[in-house]
């Protein structure tokens, strides 16, 4: 393979890996204590088995993006939503701890 072909192959692999990586959207409030705790729980769950690279994590503050809450039909925060292949694959509203989040994310975690 030439250098050009190798570069093209690497870009294709990177693109396919990126498109397959699920997106984890965390809908929360900047002023809600429970939302802040859930962000901490999520960090613990992802850190436990080095799953930081498993998801492309996006944080959405309901005060800043009410349009996205409406689009995803989020009725209460915090809510975790997993998108894969441009479709909602899972939703967890008002998680109460690490165990609940880990159980919800288990299909994607190592």
CSV table of C-alpha atoms in Angstrom, one decimal:
chain,number,residue,atom,x,y,z
A,1,UNK,CA,0.0,0.0,0.0
A,2,UNK,CA,1.1,3.5,-0.7
A,3,UNK,CA,1.2,6.3,1.9
A,4,UNK,CA,-2.0,7.7,0.3
A,5,UNK,CA,-3.8,4.4,0.5
A,6,UNK,CA,-2.8,3.9,4.1
A,7,UNK,CA,-4.0,7.4,5.0
A,8,UNK,CA,-7.3,6.8,3.2
A,9,UNK,CA,-7.8,3.4,5.0
A,10,UNK,CA,-7.0,5.0,8.4
A,11,UNK,CA,-9.5,7.8,7.7
A,12,UNK,CA,-12.2,5.3,6.8
A,13,UNK,CA,-11.6,3.3,9.9
A,14,UNK,CA,-11.7,6.4,12.1
A,15,UNK,CA,-15.0,7.5,10.4
A,16,UNK,CA,-16.6,4.1,10.9
A,17,UNK,CA,-15.5,3.9,14.5
A,18,UNK,CA,-16.8,7.4,15.1
A,19,UNK,CA,-20.2,6.7,13.5
A,20,UNK,CA,-20.6,3.6,15.6
A,21,UNK,CA,-19.8,5.2,18.9
A,22,UNK,CA,-23.0,5.8,20.9
A,23,UNK,CA,-23.8,9.3,22.1
A,24,UNK,CA,-24.8,9.7,25.7
A,25,UNK,CA,-26.8,12.9,26.3
A,26,UNK,CA,-27.1,14.1,29.9
A,27,UNK,CA,-30.1,16.5,30.2
A,28,UNK,CA,-29.7,18.4,33.4
A,29,UNK,CA,-30.2,21.7,35.2
A,30,UNK,CA,-27.3,23.9,36.2
A,31,UNK,CA,-29.2,24.9,39.4
A,32,UNK,CA,-30.5,21.5,40.5
A,33,UNK,CA,-28.5,19.6,43.1
A,34,UNK,CA,-29.8,16.2,42.0
A,35,UNK,CA,-28.5,16.9,38.4
A,36,UNK,CA,-25.0,17.7,39.8
A,37,UNK,CA,-25.0,14.4,41.8
A,38,UNK,CA,-26.1,12.4,38.8
A,39,UNK,CA,-23.1,13.9,36.8
A,40,UNK,CA,-20.8,12.6,39.6
A,41,UNK,CA,-22.5,9.2,39.6
A,42,UNK,CA,-22.0,9.0,35.8
A,43,UNK,CA,-18.4,9.9,36.1
A,44,UNK,CA,-17.9,7.1,38.6
A,45,UNK,CA,-19.6,4.5,36.5
A,46,UNK,CA,-17.6,5.4,33.4
A,47,UNK,CA,-14.4,5.5,35.4
A,48,UNK,CA,-14.8,2.1,37.0
A,49,UNK,CA,-13.9,0.0,34.0
A,50,UNK,CA,-12.2,2.7,32.0
A,51,UNK,CA,-15.3,3.4,29.8
A,52,UNK,CA,-14.6,7.1,29.2
A,53,UNK,CA,-14.1,6.4,25.5
A,54,UNK,CA,-17.2,4.2,25.2
A,55,UNK,CA,-19.6,7.1,24.6
A,56,UNK,CA,-19.4,10.6,23.1
A,57,UNK,CA,-20.9,12.4,26.1
A,58,UNK,CA,-22.9,15.6,25.6
A,59,UNK,CA,-24.2,17.7,28.5
A,60,UNK,CA,-27.4,19.7,27.8
A,61,UNK,CA,-28.5,22.3,30.3
A,62,UNK,CA,-32.3,22.7,30.2
A,63,UNK,CA,-31.9,26.4,30.9
A,64,UNK,CA,-29.8,26.9,27.7
A,65,UNK,CA,-31.5,24.4,25.3
A,66,UNK,CA,-35.2,24.1,26.0
A,67,UNK,CA,-35.6,23.2,22.3
A,68,UNK,CA,-33.6,20.0,22.7
A,69,UNK,CA,-35.7,19.0,25.8
A,70,UNK,CA,-38.8,19.4,23.6
A,71,UNK,CA,-37.2,17.5,20.7
A,72,UNK,CA,-36.2,14.6,22.8
A,73,UNK,CA,-39.5,14.8,24.9
A,74,UNK,CA,-37.6,15.2,28.2
A,75,UNK,CA,-40.2,15.8,30.9
A,76,UNK,CA,-37.9,15.8,34.0
A,77,UNK,CA,-34.2,16.3,34.6
A,78,UNK,CA,-31.7,14.8,35.0
A,79,UNK,CA,-32.3,12.3,32.2
A,80,UNK,CA,-29.8,10.2,30.4
A,81,UNK,CA,-30.4,9.4,26.7
A,82,UNK,CA,-28.3,7.0,24.6
A,83,UNK,CA,-28.3,7.6,20.8
A,84,UNK,CA,-26.9,5.0,18.5
A,85,UNK,CA,-27.2,5.0,14.7
A,86,UNK,CA,-29.2,8.2,15.1
A,87,UNK,CA,-31.9,6.6,17.1
A,88,UNK,CA,-32.8,6.7,20.8
A,89,UNK,CA,-31.7,3.3,22.2
A,90,UNK,CA,-32.3,4.1,25.9
A,91,UNK,CA,-33.6,6.6,28.3
A,92,UNK,CA,-33.2,6.9,32.1
A,93,UNK,CA,-35.0,9.7,34.0
A,94,UNK,CA,-34.0,10.8,37.5
A,95,UNK,CA,-31.5,8.1,38.3
A,96,UNK,CA,-30.9,7.6,42.0
A,97,UNK,CA,-27.3,6.3,42.1
A,98,UNK,CA,-24.4,4.6,40.4
A,99,UNK,CA,-26.0,1.1,40.4
A,100,UNK,CA,-29.0,2.3,38.5
A,101,UNK,CA,-26.9,4.1,35.9
A,102,UNK,CA,-24.5,1.1,35.5
A,103,UNK,CA,-27.5,-1.2,34.9
A,104,UNK,CA,-28.9,1.2,32.3
A,105,UNK,CA,-25.6,1.5,30.5
A,106,UNK,CA,-24.6,-2.2,30.8
A,107,UNK,CA,-25.3,-3.0,27.2
A,108,UNK,CA,-22.6,-0.6,26.1
A,109,UNK,CA,-20.0,-0.9,29.0
A,110,UNK,CA,-17.0,-3.2,28.9
